PDB file of C-alpha atoms in Angstrom:
ATOM      1  CA  UNK A 250      -9.602 -16.480   3.639  1.00 86.00           C
ATOM      2  CA  UNK A 251      -8.757 -12.911   2.531  1.00 95.00           C
ATOM      3  CA  UNK A 252      -5.696 -11.174   2.638  1.00 98.00           C
ATOM      4  CA  UNK A 253      -6.794  -9.251   5.557  1.00 97.00           C
ATOM      5  CA  UNK A 254      -7.421 -12.251   7.493  1.00 97.00           C
ATOM      6  CA  UNK A 255      -3.889 -13.228   7.259  1.00 98.00           C
ATOM      7  CA  UNK A 256      -3.047 -10.449   9.641  1.00 98.00           C
ATOM      8  CA  UNK A 257      -3.109 -11.976  13.004  1.00 97.00           C
ATOM      9  CA  UNK A 258      -1.596 -10.244  15.668  1.00 97.00           C
ATOM     10  CA  UNK A 259       0.335 -13.053  17.806  1.00 95.00           C
ATOM     11  CA  UNK A 260       0.487 -15.318  14.566  1.00 97.00           C
ATOM     12  CA  UNK A 261       1.986 -13.250  12.046  1.00 98.00           C
ATOM     13  CA  UNK A 262       1.933 -13.579   8.449  1.00 98.00           C
ATOM     14  CA  UNK A 263       5.568 -14.545   7.027  1.00 98.00           C
ATOM     15  CA  UNK A 264       5.411 -12.429   3.933  1.00 98.00           C
ATOM     16  CA  UNK A 265       8.319 -13.366   1.384  1.00 98.00           C
ATOM     17  CA  UNK A 266       9.150 -10.923  -1.361  1.00 98.00           C
ATOM     18  CA  UNK A 267       9.645 -11.739  -4.865  1.00 98.00           C
ATOM     19  CA  UNK A 268      11.307  -9.725  -7.659  1.00 98.00           C
ATOM     20  CA  UNK A 269      10.397 -11.796 -10.853  1.00 98.00           C
ATOM     21  CA  UNK A 270       8.511 -14.228 -12.091  1.00 98.00           C
ATOM     22  CA  UNK A 271      10.642 -17.161 -11.406  1.00 98.00           C
ATOM     23  CA  UNK A 272      11.133 -16.145  -7.797  1.00 98.00           C
ATOM     24  CA  UNK A 273       7.449 -15.520  -7.250  1.00 98.00           C
ATOM     25  CA  UNK A 274       6.648 -18.808  -8.715  1.00 98.00           C
ATOM     26  CA  UNK A 275       9.139 -20.779  -6.507  1.00 98.00           C
ATOM     27  CA  UNK A 276       7.583 -19.264  -3.386  1.00 98.00           C
ATOM     28  CA  UNK A 277       4.158 -20.081  -4.510  1.00 97.00           C
ATOM     29  CA  UNK A 278       4.939 -23.615  -5.231  1.00 97.00           C
ATOM     30  CA  UNK A 279       6.436 -23.856  -1.711  1.00 97.00           C
ATOM     31  CA  UNK A 280       3.217 -23.111  -0.309  1.00 96.00           C
ATOM     32  CA  UNK A 281       3.233 -19.517   0.861  1.00 97.00           C
ATOM     33  CA  UNK A 282      -0.356 -18.197   0.621  1.00 96.00           C
ATOM     34  CA  UNK A 283       0.627 -14.617  -0.147  1.00 98.00           C
ATOM     35  CA  UNK A 284       3.837 -13.065  -1.764  1.00 98.00           C
ATOM     36  CA  UNK A 285       5.044  -9.351  -1.769  1.00 98.00           C
ATOM     37  CA  UNK A 286       7.389  -7.689  -4.170  1.00 98.00           C
ATOM     38  CA  UNK A 287      10.410  -5.949  -3.349  1.00 98.00           C
ATOM     39  CA  UNK A 288      11.107  -2.752  -4.946  1.00 97.00           C
ATOM     40  CA  UNK A 289      14.895  -3.021  -4.564  1.00 97.00           C
ATOM     41  CA  UNK A 290      14.855  -6.427  -6.629  1.00 97.00           C
ATOM     42  CA  UNK A 291      12.568  -5.105  -9.255  1.00 98.00           C
ATOM     43  CA  UNK A 292      14.661  -1.832  -9.611  1.00 97.00           C
ATOM     44  CA  UNK A 293      17.909  -4.121  -9.749  1.00 97.00           C
ATOM     45  CA  UNK A 294      16.477  -6.528 -12.437  1.00 96.00           C
ATOM     46  CA  UNK A 295      15.689  -3.383 -14.726  1.00 97.00           C
ATOM     47  CA  UNK A 296      18.883  -1.628 -14.111  1.00 96.00           C
ATOM     48  CA  UNK A 297      17.084   1.351 -12.422  1.00 96.00           C
ATOM     49  CA  UNK A 298      17.340   3.020  -9.025  1.00 95.00           C
ATOM     50  CA  UNK A 299      15.203   1.861  -6.047  1.00 95.00           C
ATOM     51  CA  UNK A 300      13.015   4.509  -4.386  1.00 92.00           C
ATOM     52  CA  UNK A 301      13.294   7.204  -7.185  1.00 93.00           C
ATOM     53  CA  UNK A 302       9.762   6.453  -8.685  1.00 94.00           C
ATOM     54  CA  UNK A 303      11.645   5.023 -11.693  1.00 95.00           C
ATOM     55  CA  UNK A 304       9.874   1.398 -12.201  1.00 97.00           C
ATOM     56  CA  UNK A 305       6.158   2.312 -12.271  1.00 97.00           C
ATOM     57  CA  UNK A 306       5.857   0.403 -15.484  1.00 97.00           C
ATOM     58  CA  UNK A 307       7.824  -2.510 -14.265  1.00 98.00           C
ATOM     59  CA  UNK A 308       6.020  -2.816 -11.327  1.00 98.00           C
ATOM     60  CA  UNK A 309       2.717  -3.106 -13.045  1.00 98.00           C
ATOM     61  CA  UNK A 310       4.023  -5.655 -15.602  1.00 97.00           C
ATOM     62  CA  UNK A 311       5.414  -7.950 -12.619  1.00 98.00           C
ATOM     63  CA  UNK A 312       2.049  -7.794 -10.981  1.00 97.00           C
ATOM     64  CA  UNK A 313       0.301  -8.771 -14.358  1.00 96.00           C
ATOM     65  CA  UNK A 314       2.804 -11.512 -14.910  1.00 96.00           C
ATOM     66  CA  UNK A 315       2.411 -13.244 -11.401  1.00 95.00           C
ATOM     67  CA  UNK A 316      -1.474 -12.779 -11.385  1.00 89.00           C
ATOM     68  CA  UNK A 317      -1.874 -16.546 -12.488  1.00 89.00           C
ATOM     69  CA  UNK A 318       0.105 -18.138  -9.640  1.00 96.00           C
ATOM     70  CA  UNK A 319      -2.786 -18.798  -7.639  1.00 93.00           C
ATOM     71  CA  UNK A 320      -1.282 -16.820  -4.648  1.00 97.00           C
ATOM     72  CA  UNK A 321      -2.288 -13.511  -3.050  1.00 98.00           C
ATOM     73  CA  UNK A 322       0.078 -10.601  -4.213  1.00 98.00           C
ATOM     74  CA  UNK A 323       0.866  -7.578  -2.463  1.00 98.00           C
ATOM     75  CA  UNK A 324       2.968  -5.090  -4.418  1.00 98.00           C
ATOM     76  CA  UNK A 325       5.499  -2.639  -3.259  1.00 98.00           C
ATOM     77  CA  UNK A 326       4.891   0.835  -4.993  1.00 98.00           C
ATOM     78  CA  UNK A 327       7.454   2.803  -3.055  1.00 98.00           C
ATOM     79  CA  UNK A 328       5.598   6.124  -2.484  1.00 97.00           C
ATOM     80  CA  UNK A 329       2.885   5.796  -5.131  1.00 97.00           C
ATOM     81  CA  UNK A 330       5.230   6.871  -7.934  1.00 97.00           C
ATOM     82  CA  UNK A 331       3.752  10.217  -7.506  1.00 96.00           C
ATOM     83  CA  UNK A 332       3.009  13.072  -5.033  1.00 96.00           C
ATOM     84  CA  UNK A 333      -0.527  13.486  -6.714  1.00 97.00           C
ATOM     85  CA  UNK A 334      -3.118  11.538  -4.999  1.00 98.00           C
ATOM     86  CA  UNK A 335      -5.146  11.209  -8.069  1.00 98.00           C
ATOM     87  CA  UNK A 336      -2.301   9.405  -9.934  1.00 98.00           C
ATOM     88  CA  UNK A 337      -1.988   7.139  -6.965  1.00 98.00           C
ATOM     89  CA  UNK A 338      -5.430   6.317  -7.012  1.00 98.00           C
ATOM     90  CA  UNK A 339      -5.355   5.489 -10.814  1.00 98.00           C
ATOM     91  CA  UNK A 340      -2.379   3.225 -10.061  1.00 98.00           C
ATOM     92  CA  UNK A 341      -3.876   1.516  -7.201  1.00 98.00           C
ATOM     93  CA  UNK A 342      -7.031   1.012  -9.338  1.00 98.00           C
ATOM     94  CA  UNK A 343      -5.068  -0.586 -12.212  1.00 98.00           C
ATOM     95  CA  UNK A 344      -3.333  -2.779  -9.993  1.00 98.00           C
ATOM     96  CA  UNK A 345      -6.561  -3.959  -8.278  1.00 98.00           C
ATOM     97  CA  UNK A 346      -7.869  -4.817 -11.832  1.00 97.00           C
ATOM     98  CA  UNK A 347      -5.073  -7.284 -12.098  1.00 97.00           C
ATOM     99  CA  UNK A 348      -5.953  -9.097  -8.964  1.00 97.00           C
ATOM    100  CA  UNK A 349      -3.498  -7.255  -6.604  1.00 98.00           C
ATOM    101  CA  UNK A 350      -4.796  -7.574  -2.988  1.00 98.00           C
ATOM    102  CA  UNK A 351      -2.379  -5.144  -1.297  1.00 98.00           C
ATOM    103  CA  UNK A 352       0.000  -2.382  -1.758  1.00 98.00           C
ATOM    104  CA  UNK A 353       2.807  -0.899   0.436  1.00 98.00           C
ATOM    105  CA  UNK A 354       2.998   3.039   0.492  1.00 98.00           C
ATOM    106  CA  UNK A 355       6.030   4.610   2.039  1.00 98.00           C
ATOM    107  CA  UNK A 356       6.525   8.113   3.202  1.00 97.00           C
ATOM    108  CA  UNK A 357      10.576   7.937   2.776  1.00 96.00           C
ATOM    109  CA  UNK A 358      11.586   9.946  -0.139  1.00 93.00           C
ATOM    110  CA  UNK A 359      15.118   9.502  -2.193  1.00 86.00           C
ATOM    111  CA  UNK A 360      16.508  12.608  -0.703  1.00 88.00           C
ATOM    112  CA  UNK A 361      16.476  11.312   2.703  1.00 89.00           C
ATOM    113  CA  UNK A 362      13.557  13.265   3.759  1.00 95.00           C
ATOM    114  CA  UNK A 363      10.021  11.972   4.780  1.00 97.00           C
ATOM    115  CA  UNK A 364       6.852  13.079   2.780  1.00 97.00           C
ATOM    116  CA  UNK A 365       4.985  15.628   4.916  1.00 98.00           C
ATOM    117  CA  UNK A 366       2.374  13.899   7.067  1.00 98.00           C
ATOM    118  CA  UNK A 367      -0.391  15.702   5.557  1.00 98.00           C
ATOM    119  CA  UNK A 368       0.454  14.760   2.001  1.00 98.00           C
ATOM    120  CA  UNK A 369       0.941  11.210   2.979  1.00 98.00           C
ATOM    121  CA  UNK A 370      -2.282  11.002   4.707  1.00 98.00           C
ATOM    122  CA  UNK A 371      -4.034  12.113   1.355  1.00 98.00           C
ATOM    123  CA  UNK A 372      -1.741   9.541  -0.506  1.00 98.00           C
ATOM    124  CA  UNK A 373      -3.236   6.976   1.671  1.00 98.00           C
ATOM    125  CA  UNK A 374      -6.675   8.094   1.249  1.00 98.00           C
ATOM    126  CA  UNK A 375      -6.329   7.976  -2.398  1.00 98.00           C
ATOM    127  CA  UNK A 376      -5.316   4.322  -2.298  1.00 98.00           C
ATOM    128  CA  UNK A 377      -8.113   3.303  -0.259  1.00 98.00           C
ATOM    129  CA  UNK A 378     -11.635   2.178  -1.732  1.00 92.00           C
ATOM    130  CA  UNK A 379     -10.112  -0.016  -4.481  1.00 97.00           C
ATOM    131  CA  UNK A 380     -10.562  -3.082  -2.523  1.00 96.00           C
ATOM    132  CA  UNK A 381      -6.814  -3.690  -1.601  1.00 98.00           C
ATOM    133  CA  UNK A 382      -4.972  -3.814   1.477  1.00 98.00           C
ATOM    134  CA  UNK A 383      -3.177  -0.387   2.143  1.00 98.00           C
ATOM    135  CA  UNK A 384      -0.104  -0.999   4.185  1.00 98.00           C
ATOM    136  CA  UNK A 385       1.199   2.592   5.245  1.00 98.00           C
ATOM    137  CA  UNK A 386       5.067   2.511   5.596  1.00 98.00           C
ATOM    138  CA  UNK A 387       6.786   4.926   7.729  1.00 98.00           C
ATOM    139  CA  UNK A 388      10.566   5.255   7.079  1.00 97.00           C
ATOM    140  CA  UNK A 389      11.582   6.985  10.398  1.00 97.00           C
ATOM    141  CA  UNK A 390      13.971   4.377  11.487  1.00 95.00           C
ATOM    142  CA  UNK A 391      15.671   4.011   8.221  1.00 92.00           C
ATOM    143  CA  UNK A 392      16.148   7.553   7.682  1.00 94.00           C
ATOM    144  CA  UNK A 393      16.426   8.550  11.323  1.00 94.00           C
ATOM    145  CA  UNK A 394      14.083  11.411  10.841  1.00 94.00           C
ATOM    146  CA  UNK A 395      10.510  12.365  12.292  1.00 94.00           C
ATOM    147  CA  UNK A 396       8.668  10.767  15.157  1.00 96.00           C
ATOM    148  CA  UNK A 397       7.483   6.958  14.575  1.00 97.00           C
ATOM    149  CA  UNK A 398       4.576   7.066  16.800  1.00 97.00           C
ATOM    150  CA  UNK A 399       3.400  10.153  15.411  1.00 98.00           C
ATOM    151  CA  UNK A 400       3.559   8.938  11.886  1.00 98.00           C
ATOM    152  CA  UNK A 401       1.994   5.612  12.946  1.00 98.00           C
ATOM    153  CA  UNK A 402      -0.942   7.151  14.574  1.00 98.00           C
ATOM    154  CA  UNK A 403      -1.617   9.707  11.678  1.00 98.00           C
ATOM    155  CA  UNK A 404      -1.518   6.677   9.126  1.00 98.00           C
ATOM    156  CA  UNK A 405      -4.415   5.274  11.322  1.00 97.00           C
ATOM    157  CA  UNK A 406      -7.095   5.257   8.403  1.00 98.00           C
ATOM    158  CA  UNK A 407      -4.674   2.880   6.349  1.00 98.00           C
ATOM    159  CA  UNK A 408      -5.357  -0.951   6.685  1.00 98.00           C
ATOM    160  CA  UNK A 409      -1.990  -1.614   8.353  1.00 98.00           C
ATOM    161  CA  UNK A 410       1.076   0.082   9.275  1.00 98.00           C
ATOM    162  CA  UNK A 411       4.685  -1.081   8.464  1.00 98.00           C
ATOM    163  CA  UNK A 412       7.876   0.536  10.237  1.00 98.00           C
ATOM    164  CA  UNK A 413      11.126  -1.252   8.622  1.00 97.00           C
ATOM    165  CA  UNK A 414      14.119  -1.077  10.489  1.00 94.00           C
ATOM    166  CA  UNK A 415      12.448  -1.533  13.961  1.00 93.00           C
ATOM    167  CA  UNK A 416      14.439  -4.021  15.611  1.00 92.00           C
ATOM    168  CA  UNK A 417      14.077  -3.711  19.347  1.00 95.00           C
ATOM    169  CA  UNK A 418      11.367  -5.849  20.972  1.00 96.00           C
ATOM    170  CA  UNK A 419      10.452  -3.126  23.372  1.00 97.00           C
ATOM    171  CA  UNK A 420      10.168  -0.593  20.721  1.00 97.00           C
ATOM    172  CA  UNK A 421       8.068  -3.057  18.535  1.00 98.00           C
ATOM    173  CA  UNK A 422       5.816  -3.705  21.362  1.00 98.00           C
ATOM    174  CA  UNK A 423       5.362   0.122  21.818  1.00 98.00           C
ATOM    175  CA  UNK A 424       4.417   0.405  18.230  1.00 98.00           C
ATOM    176  CA  UNK A 425       1.923  -2.531  18.530  1.00 98.00           C
ATOM    177  CA  UNK A 426       0.173  -0.900  21.486  1.00 98.00           C
ATOM    178  CA  UNK A 427       0.063   2.675  19.940  1.00 97.00           C
ATOM    179  CA  UNK A 428      -2.231   1.615  17.101  1.00 98.00           C
ATOM    180  CA  UNK A 429      -5.242  -0.838  16.433  1.00 98.00           C
ATOM    181  CA  UNK A 430      -3.878  -1.631  13.028  1.00 98.00           C
ATOM    182  CA  UNK A 431      -2.112  -4.716  12.286  1.00 98.00           C
ATOM    183  CA  UNK A 432       1.758  -4.043  12.662  1.00 98.00           C
ATOM    184  CA  UNK A 433       4.194  -5.110  10.011  1.00 98.00           C
ATOM    185  CA  UNK A 434       7.960  -5.306  10.529  1.00 98.00           C
ATOM    186  CA  UNK A 435      10.987  -6.185   8.419  1.00 98.00           C
ATOM    187  CA  UNK A 436      12.819  -9.529   9.155  1.00 97.00           C
ATOM    188  CA  UNK A 437      16.418  -8.903   9.925  1.00 94.00           C
ATOM    189  CA  UNK A 438      18.720 -11.686  10.175  1.00 94.00           C
ATOM    190  CA  UNK A 439      20.259 -11.752  13.808  1.00 93.00           C
ATOM    191  CA  UNK A 440      17.225  -9.904  15.215  1.00 94.00           C
ATOM    192  CA  UNK A 441      14.103 -11.066  16.875  1.00 97.00           C
ATOM    193  CA  UNK A 442      12.894 -14.338  15.853  1.00 97.00           C
ATOM    194  CA  UNK A 443       9.313 -14.969  14.300  1.00 97.00           C
ATOM    195  CA  UNK A 444       8.345 -16.474  17.823  1.00 97.00           C
ATOM    196  CA  UNK A 445       9.682 -13.379  19.716  1.00 98.00           C
ATOM    197  CA  UNK A 446       7.679 -10.835  17.257  1.00 98.00           C
ATOM    198  CA  UNK A 447       4.545 -12.800  17.663  1.00 98.00           C
ATOM    199  CA  UNK A 448       4.892 -12.599  21.440  1.00 98.00           C
ATOM    200  CA  UNK A 449       4.822  -8.802  21.035  1.00 98.00           C
ATOM    201  CA  UNK A 450       1.695  -8.730  18.879  1.00 98.00           C
ATOM    202  CA  UNK A 451       3.296  -8.161  15.408  1.00 98.00           C
ATOM    203  CA  UNK A 452       0.709  -9.293  12.680  1.00 98.00           C
ATOM    204  CA  UNK A 453       2.947  -9.560   9.498  1.00 98.00           C
ATOM    205  CA  UNK A 454       6.723  -9.924   9.216  1.00 98.00           C
ATOM    206  CA  UNK A 455       8.276  -9.006   5.497  1.00 98.00           C
ATOM    207  CA  UNK A 456      11.560 -10.128   4.274  1.00 98.00           C
ATOM    208  CA  UNK A 457      12.001  -7.116   1.945  1.00 97.00           C
ATOM    209  CA  UNK A 458      14.962  -7.184  -0.093  1.00 97.00           C
ATOM    210  CA  UNK A 459      16.563  -9.821   1.808  1.00 98.00           C
ATOM    211  CA  UNK A 460      15.703 -12.802  -0.404  1.00 98.00           C
ATOM    212  CA  UNK A 461      16.887 -11.061  -3.498  1.00 98.00           C
ATOM    213  CA  UNK A 462      20.161 -10.102  -1.833  1.00 98.00           C
ATOM    214  CA  UNK A 463      20.375 -13.802  -0.527  1.00 98.00           C
ATOM    215  CA  UNK A 464      20.046 -14.878  -4.169  1.00 98.00           C
ATOM    216  CA  UNK A 465      22.898 -12.854  -5.352  1.00 98.00           C
ATOM    217  CA  UNK A 466      25.266 -13.966  -2.544  1.00 98.00           C
ATOM    218  CA  UNK A 467      24.230 -17.681  -3.319  1.00 97.00           C
ATOM    219  CA  UNK A 468      25.078 -17.120  -6.952  1.00 97.00           C
ATOM    220  CA  UNK A 469      28.520 -15.315  -6.236  1.00 97.00           C
ATOM    221  CA  UNK A 470      29.533 -17.926  -3.662  1.00 97.00           C
ATOM    222  CA  UNK A 471      28.710 -20.662  -6.063  1.00 97.00           C
ATOM    223  CA  UNK A 472      30.995 -19.071  -8.631  1.00 97.00           C
ATOM    224  CA  UNK A 473      33.774 -18.261  -6.151  1.00 97.00           C
ATOM    225  CA  UNK A 474      33.796 -21.838  -4.746  1.00 97.00           C
ATOM    226  CA  UNK A 475      34.957 -23.140  -8.271  1.00 97.00           C
ATOM    227  CA  UNK A 476      38.141 -20.821  -7.441  1.00 97.00           C
ATOM    228  CA  UNK A 477      38.330 -22.228  -3.905  1.00 97.00           C
ATOM    229  CA  UNK A 478      37.422 -18.858  -2.647  1.00 97.00           C
ATOM    230  CA  UNK A 479      35.419 -18.082   0.591  1.00 96.00           C
ATOM    231  CA  UNK A 480      31.708 -17.208   0.390  1.00 95.00           C
ATOM    232  CA  UNK A 481      30.970 -13.660   0.714  1.00 96.00           C
ATOM    233  CA  UNK A 482      28.307 -12.434   3.138  1.00 96.00           C
ATOM    234  CA  UNK A 483      24.967 -11.652   1.919  1.00 97.00           C
ATOM    235  CA  UNK A 484      25.443  -7.987   0.544  1.00 96.00           C
ATOM    236  CA  UNK A 485      23.472  -5.096   2.325  1.00 96.00           C
ATOM    237  CA  UNK A 486      20.686  -3.042   1.037  1.00 95.00           C
ATOM    238  CA  UNK A 487      22.947   0.084   0.681  1.00 94.00           C
ATOM    239  CA  UNK A 488      25.542  -2.326  -1.313  1.00 96.00           C
ATOM    240  CA  UNK A 489      23.124  -3.200  -3.900  1.00 95.00           C
ATOM    241  CA  UNK A 490      21.628   0.388  -4.116  1.00 94.00           C
ATOM    242  CA  UNK A 491      25.322   1.790  -4.543  1.00 94.00           C
ATOM    243  CA  UNK A 492      25.938  -0.335  -7.959  1.00 93.00           C
ATOM    244  CA  UNK A 493      22.292   0.730  -9.506  1.00 93.00           C
ATOM    245  CA  UNK A 494      22.337   3.860 -11.748  1.00 92.00           C
ATOM    246  CA  UNK A 495      21.818   7.123 -10.126  1.00 85.00           C
ATOM    247  CA  UNK A 496      18.327   8.624 -10.271  1.00 81.00           C
ATOM    248  CA  UNK A 497      17.741  10.702 -13.179  1.00 73.00           C
TER     249      UNK A 497
END
């Protein structure tokens, strides 16, 4: 079975996201057929900002390290770490040579804007042709900018489309109906269940940075319990991003 075959509308792939070899190995040992990486987790492990094109080398190194785990690996490469389609093509080719089966390519930028549609279309095109599943991510919901359906349709030459932040079942169903591509959404605690997402035709459900953030919560809770202090909630993405170094 290929990675593409795991994307079944109505029977979605649950894709957990790892941030280092240990987390990937643990997920692989528990039978998950495919694992993604989380850019926030990778950035935090290396003391760098997320979404700022600062972890290209670390992302490649992680892909190479987890290559021997016997599971399919798809890699979060932010926006391709470049606005140059040729450089993005070279990166995806290098990852494919390491055995990576997929990449996520986002249109959100560190300054809170969206990459122009035409440029992101060229970035997607540059990533195709290397034998990996190109998941085109649009950050319209997270950045509260742009038109989601316009972006989803514009990225129709990708292999899949990802709309993180989308949580309303009716809106998710609208996105699914707007494209023939398999739709990926981000699991959010308290949001729709896997069964509900399956009912509206979602083909892939990612955990994003959730597992990394939950691991920090678990570590801190264990420590605070020694002092009989209450466990804190799982930190938000924003809380973790705020303690990382500023982009240079």
